[in-house]
mmCIF file of C-alpha atoms in Angstrom:
data_model
loop_
_atom_site.group_PDB
_atom_site.id
_atom_site.type_symbol
_atom_site.label_atom_id
_atom_site.label_comp_id
_atom_site.label_asym_id
_atom_site.label_seq_id
_atom_site.Cartn_x
_atom_site.Cartn_y
_atom_site.Cartn_z
ATOM 1 C CA MET A 1 -43.350 -107.776 87.955
ATOM 2 C CA LEU A 2 -42.654 -109.000 84.420
ATOM 3 C CA GLY A 3 -45.674 -111.293 84.619
ATOM 4 C CA SER A 4 -47.994 -108.466 85.609
ATOM 5 C CA ARG A 5 -46.701 -106.307 82.739
ATOM 6 C CA SER A 6 -47.439 -108.995 80.142
ATOM 7 C CA ALA A 7 -50.902 -109.473 81.680
ATOM 8 C CA LEU A 8 -51.559 -105.744 81.311
ATOM 9 C CA LEU A 9 -50.419 -105.814 77.691
ATOM 10 C CA ARG A 10 -52.694 -108.803 76.917
ATOM 11 C CA ALA A 11 -55.624 -107.054 78.604
ATOM 12 C CA ALA A 12 -54.985 -103.845 76.649
ATOM 13 C CA ALA A 13 -54.764 -105.755 73.376
ATOM 14 C CA ALA A 14 -58.044 -107.544 74.105
ATOM 15 C CA ARG A 15 -59.963 -104.290 74.675
ATOM 16 C CA PRO A 16 -61.703 -102.832 71.628
ATOM 17 C CA ARG A 17 -60.391 -99.450 70.562
ATOM 18 C CA GLY A 18 -62.949 -96.673 70.356
ATOM 19 C CA PHE A 19 -61.480 -95.064 67.252
ATOM 20 C CA SER A 20 -61.227 -98.184 65.077
ATOM 21 C CA SER A 21 -64.874 -97.971 64.048
ATOM 22 C CA MET A 22 -64.232 -94.496 62.599
ATOM 23 C CA ALA A 23 -61.814 -95.705 59.938
ATOM 24 C CA VAL A 24 -63.203 -95.351 56.429
ATOM 25 C CA ALA A 25 -61.916 -97.529 53.626
ATOM 26 C CA GLN A 26 -60.488 -95.552 50.703
ATOM 27 C CA GLN A 27 -62.845 -95.787 47.761
ATOM 28 C CA PRO A 28 -61.336 -96.351 44.318
ATOM 29 C CA THR A 29 -60.987 -93.441 41.919
ATOM 30 C CA LEU A 30 -63.451 -93.846 39.051
ATOM 31 C CA LEU A 31 -62.253 -92.615 35.660
ATOM 32 C CA LYS A 32 -64.568 -91.786 32.784
ATOM 33 C CA THR A 33 -63.967 -90.152 29.404
ATOM 34 C CA LEU A 34 -66.821 -87.966 28.162
ATOM 35 C CA PRO A 35 -67.808 -87.771 24.476
ATOM 36 C CA ASN A 36 -65.857 -84.474 24.185
ATOM 37 C CA GLN A 37 -62.707 -86.372 25.361
ATOM 38 C CA MET A 38 -62.649 -84.670 28.756
ATOM 39 C CA ARG A 39 -61.483 -87.131 31.413
ATOM 40 C CA VAL A 40 -63.371 -87.096 34.711
ATOM 41 C CA ALA A 41 -62.034 -88.646 37.910
ATOM 42 C CA THR A 42 -64.303 -89.037 40.939
ATOM 43 C CA GLU A 43 -63.807 -90.347 44.446
ATOM 44 C CA ALA A 44 -66.382 -90.820 47.182
ATOM 45 C CA THR A 45 -64.881 -89.720 50.498
ATOM 46 C CA GLY A 46 -67.967 -90.048 52.665
ATOM 47 C CA GLY A 47 -67.729 -86.433 53.797
ATOM 48 C CA GLU A 48 -70.070 -83.505 53.311
ATOM 49 C CA THR A 49 -67.580 -81.470 51.287
ATOM 50 C CA ALA A 50 -66.232 -81.885 47.781
ATOM 51 C CA THR A 51 -63.431 -80.488 45.671
ATOM 52 C CA VAL A 52 -64.110 -79.889 41.995
ATOM 53 C CA GLY A 53 -61.137 -79.133 39.791
ATOM 54 C CA VAL A 54 -59.936 -78.816 36.238
ATOM 55 C CA TRP A 55 -56.360 -79.864 35.426
ATOM 56 C CA ILE A 56 -55.096 -78.389 32.164
ATOM 57 C CA ASP A 57 -51.856 -79.607 30.601
ATOM 58 C CA THR A 58 -50.414 -76.139 30.196
ATOM 59 C CA GLY A 59 -47.489 -75.282 32.422
ATOM 60 C CA SER A 60 -44.055 -73.787 31.896
ATOM 61 C CA ARG A 61 -42.884 -77.023 30.268
ATOM 62 C CA TYR A 62 -45.055 -76.201 27.243
ATOM 63 C CA GLU A 63 -43.911 -72.579 26.935
ATOM 64 C CA THR A 64 -41.134 -71.176 24.793
ATOM 65 C CA ASP A 65 -38.664 -68.496 25.839
ATOM 66 C CA ALA A 66 -40.991 -65.953 24.212
ATOM 67 C CA THR A 67 -44.118 -67.218 26.042
ATOM 68 C CA ASN A 68 -42.569 -68.196 29.399
ATOM 69 C CA GLY A 69 -44.941 -67.145 32.202
ATOM 70 C CA VAL A 70 -48.102 -66.925 30.076
ATOM 71 C CA ALA A 71 -49.901 -69.848 31.791
ATOM 72 C CA HIS A 72 -49.286 -68.257 35.193
ATOM 73 C CA PHE A 73 -50.444 -64.858 33.920
ATOM 74 C CA LEU A 74 -53.650 -66.352 32.475
ATOM 75 C CA GLU A 75 -54.293 -68.166 35.759
ATOM 76 C CA HIS A 76 -54.414 -64.756 37.496
ATOM 77 C CA MET A 77 -56.532 -63.200 34.731
ATOM 78 C CA ALA A 78 -59.179 -65.937 34.911
ATOM 79 C CA PHE A 79 -60.588 -64.610 38.202
ATOM 80 C CA LYS A 80 -60.998 -61.014 36.966
ATOM 81 C CA GLY A 81 -64.524 -61.569 35.686
ATOM 82 C CA THR A 82 -66.478 -63.263 32.920
ATOM 83 C CA ALA A 83 -69.059 -62.238 30.347
ATOM 84 C CA LYS A 84 -71.716 -63.245 32.931
ATOM 85 C CA ARG A 85 -70.118 -62.131 36.205
ATOM 86 C CA SER A 86 -67.973 -59.210 37.275
ATOM 87 C CA GLN A 87 -65.024 -59.918 39.554
ATOM 88 C CA THR A 88 -67.098 -58.680 42.503
ATOM 89 C CA GLN A 89 -70.088 -60.867 41.579
ATOM 90 C CA LEU A 90 -67.784 -63.873 41.232
ATOM 91 C CA GLU A 91 -66.237 -63.219 44.654
ATOM 92 C CA MET A 92 -69.676 -62.688 46.268
ATOM 93 C CA GLU A 93 -71.046 -65.928 44.789
ATOM 94 C CA VAL A 94 -68.111 -67.927 46.104
ATOM 95 C CA GLU A 95 -68.382 -66.200 49.497
ATOM 96 C CA GLN A 96 -72.142 -66.862 49.762
ATOM 97 C CA MET A 97 -71.571 -70.577 49.138
ATOM 98 C CA GLY A 98 -68.873 -70.641 51.801
ATOM 99 C CA ALA A 99 -66.606 -72.047 49.125
ATOM 100 C CA HIS A 100 -62.905 -71.748 48.413
ATOM 101 C CA LEU A 101 -61.939 -70.965 44.809
ATOM 102 C CA ASN A 102 -58.303 -71.049 43.772
ATOM 103 C CA ALA A 103 -55.784 -71.958 41.082
ATOM 104 C CA TYR A 104 -52.111 -72.732 40.677
ATOM 105 C CA THR A 105 -49.631 -73.235 37.866
ATOM 106 C CA SER A 106 -46.879 -75.825 37.902
ATOM 107 C CA ARG A 107 -44.341 -76.904 35.341
ATOM 108 C CA GLU A 108 -46.807 -79.495 34.030
ATOM 109 C CA GLN A 109 -50.301 -78.074 34.551
ATOM 110 C CA THR A 110 -52.531 -75.185 35.473
ATOM 111 C CA VAL A 111 -55.226 -76.206 37.944
ATOM 112 C CA TYR A 112 -58.453 -74.382 38.820
ATOM 113 C CA TYR A 113 -60.450 -75.781 41.730
ATOM 114 C CA ALA A 114 -63.307 -75.091 44.136
ATOM 115 C CA LYS A 115 -63.846 -76.602 47.585
ATOM 116 C CA VAL A 116 -67.584 -76.659 48.336
ATOM 117 C CA MET A 117 -70.333 -78.464 50.220
ATOM 118 C CA LYS A 118 -71.528 -81.553 48.310
ATOM 119 C CA SER A 119 -74.856 -79.883 47.597
ATOM 120 C CA ASP A 120 -73.003 -77.058 45.787
ATOM 121 C CA VAL A 121 -71.072 -79.261 43.329
ATOM 122 C CA PRO A 122 -73.332 -78.379 40.335
ATOM 123 C CA LYS A 123 -72.873 -74.669 41.106
ATOM 124 C CA ALA A 124 -69.089 -75.113 41.412
ATOM 125 C CA VAL A 125 -68.940 -76.917 38.056
ATOM 126 C CA GLU A 126 -70.927 -74.083 36.437
ATOM 127 C CA LEU A 127 -68.691 -71.446 38.050
ATOM 128 C CA LEU A 128 -65.453 -73.119 36.934
ATOM 129 C CA SER A 129 -66.888 -73.613 33.443
ATOM 130 C CA ASP A 130 -67.808 -69.926 33.240
ATOM 131 C CA ILE A 131 -64.349 -68.861 34.414
ATOM 132 C CA LEU A 132 -62.544 -71.125 31.952
ATOM 133 C CA LEU A 133 -64.788 -70.562 28.942
ATOM 134 C CA ASN A 134 -65.966 -66.950 29.326
ATOM 135 C CA SER A 135 -63.263 -64.960 31.114
ATOM 136 C CA THR A 136 -62.911 -61.367 30.001
ATOM 137 C CA PHE A 137 -59.368 -60.163 29.546
ATOM 138 C CA SER A 138 -59.430 -56.419 30.077
ATOM 139 C CA PRO A 139 -56.162 -54.469 29.664
ATOM 140 C CA VAL A 140 -57.082 -52.568 32.851
ATOM 141 C CA ARG A 141 -57.243 -55.850 34.786
ATOM 142 C CA ALA A 142 -54.014 -57.135 33.188
ATOM 143 C CA ARG A 143 -51.759 -54.796 35.169
ATOM 144 C CA PRO A 144 -52.605 -56.249 38.601
ATOM 145 C CA ALA A 145 -52.270 -59.791 37.212
ATOM 146 C CA ALA A 146 -48.864 -58.955 35.746
ATOM 147 C CA ALA A 147 -47.849 -57.406 39.069
ATOM 148 C CA ALA A 148 -48.880 -60.621 40.849
ATOM 149 C CA GLY A 149 -46.643 -62.563 38.479
ATOM 150 C CA LEU A 150 -43.715 -60.270 39.246
ATOM 151 C CA GLN A 151 -44.420 -60.646 42.956
ATOM 152 C CA THR A 152 -44.289 -64.440 42.546
ATOM 153 C CA GLN A 153 -40.982 -64.131 40.691
ATOM 154 C CA ALA A 154 -39.536 -62.005 43.485
ATOM 155 C CA HIS A 155 -40.708 -64.515 46.081
ATOM 156 C CA MET A 156 -39.143 -67.377 44.147
ATOM 157 C CA GLN A 157 -35.896 -65.416 43.847
ATOM 158 C CA PHE A 158 -35.617 -64.943 47.614
ATOM 159 C CA ALA A 159 -36.917 -68.389 48.590
ATOM 160 C CA PRO A 160 -34.680 -70.679 46.543
ATOM 161 C CA ALA A 161 -35.021 -74.431 46.514
ATOM 162 C CA PRO A 162 -32.479 -76.466 48.477
ATOM 163 C CA PRO A 163 -29.207 -76.657 46.457
ATOM 164 C CA ARG A 164 -29.624 -80.325 45.467
ATOM 165 C CA VAL A 165 -33.208 -79.758 44.296
ATOM 166 C CA ALA A 166 -32.209 -76.652 42.339
ATOM 167 C CA GLN A 167 -29.284 -78.478 40.794
ATOM 168 C CA ALA A 168 -31.479 -81.444 39.804
ATOM 169 C CA GLY A 169 -34.112 -79.132 38.318
ATOM 170 C CA PHE A 170 -31.848 -76.795 36.412
ATOM 171 C CA THR A 171 -28.621 -78.668 35.710
ATOM 172 C CA ALA A 172 -29.713 -82.236 35.009
ATOM 173 C CA ARG A 173 -32.698 -81.104 32.929
ATOM 174 C CA ALA A 174 -31.459 -77.790 31.576
ATOM 175 C CA ALA A 175 -32.326 -78.813 28.014
ATOM 176 C CA GLU A 176 -35.948 -79.599 28.950
ATOM 177 C CA ARG A 177 -38.772 -77.056 29.084
ATOM 178 C CA ALA A 178 -39.510 -78.342 32.614
ATOM 179 C CA ALA A 179 -36.547 -76.305 33.830
ATOM 180 C CA CYS A 180 -38.310 -73.003 33.066
ATOM 181 C CA PRO A 181 -39.842 -71.108 35.978
ATOM 182 C CA CYS A 182 -43.645 -71.182 36.102
ATOM 183 C CA ALA A 183 -43.967 -67.455 36.769
ATOM 184 C CA GLY A 184 -41.777 -66.557 33.808
ATOM 185 C CA ARG A 185 -38.621 -64.493 33.900
ATOM 186 C CA ARG A 186 -38.324 -60.904 35.044
ATOM 187 C CA GLN A 187 -36.300 -60.049 31.935
ATOM 188 C CA PRO A 188 -35.898 -61.937 28.684
ATOM 189 C CA ARG A 189 -32.677 -63.944 28.527
ATOM 190 C CA ALA A 190 -29.962 -62.771 26.187
ATOM 191 C CA ARG A 191 -28.753 -65.222 23.565
ATOM 192 C CA GLY A 192 -26.266 -67.653 24.986
ATOM 193 C CA ASP A 193 -27.470 -67.322 28.609
ATOM 194 C CA SER A 194 -27.977 -70.643 30.353
ATOM 195 C CA ALA A 195 -31.309 -71.662 31.914
#
């Protein structure tokens, strides 16, 4: 019986696998710096979709106690309309492309990105450029964005990190700006309060 098992294993190993031809080698990431000092990274994935994004070095690490939460607030405000497009027009344009437009703020960066079909990359670049360069910041639109920030704070309050992660983030690096929450604080800290 042992001999027949090893024969089966040899036969199975000798057969070509149907899925092996589908493997695609990872292409290298190409980095280029434009004349305006913007760094561009591109990767060819072989698919029909693309993700276009802008990573901005502006997260809670770069904020002071007085400005904590501003990057997150501005992230929400960016999608409220531009000089060229109302919020509704912006949403309709993204919807008509079948795209996904989103953003997030971390301790290190704020990222704006669009997932689109490859043929829509120029349109996505134009859309992101318009949002980042021409956003209108209306006081009327600021209230919902501020409310979204408070909602994020509440979520973070009730979904704490595992104790070891929280301890590493807030105890070991308490003196660093990286220990500040991205969404800001609900209330300003009083003097002498710890992070």
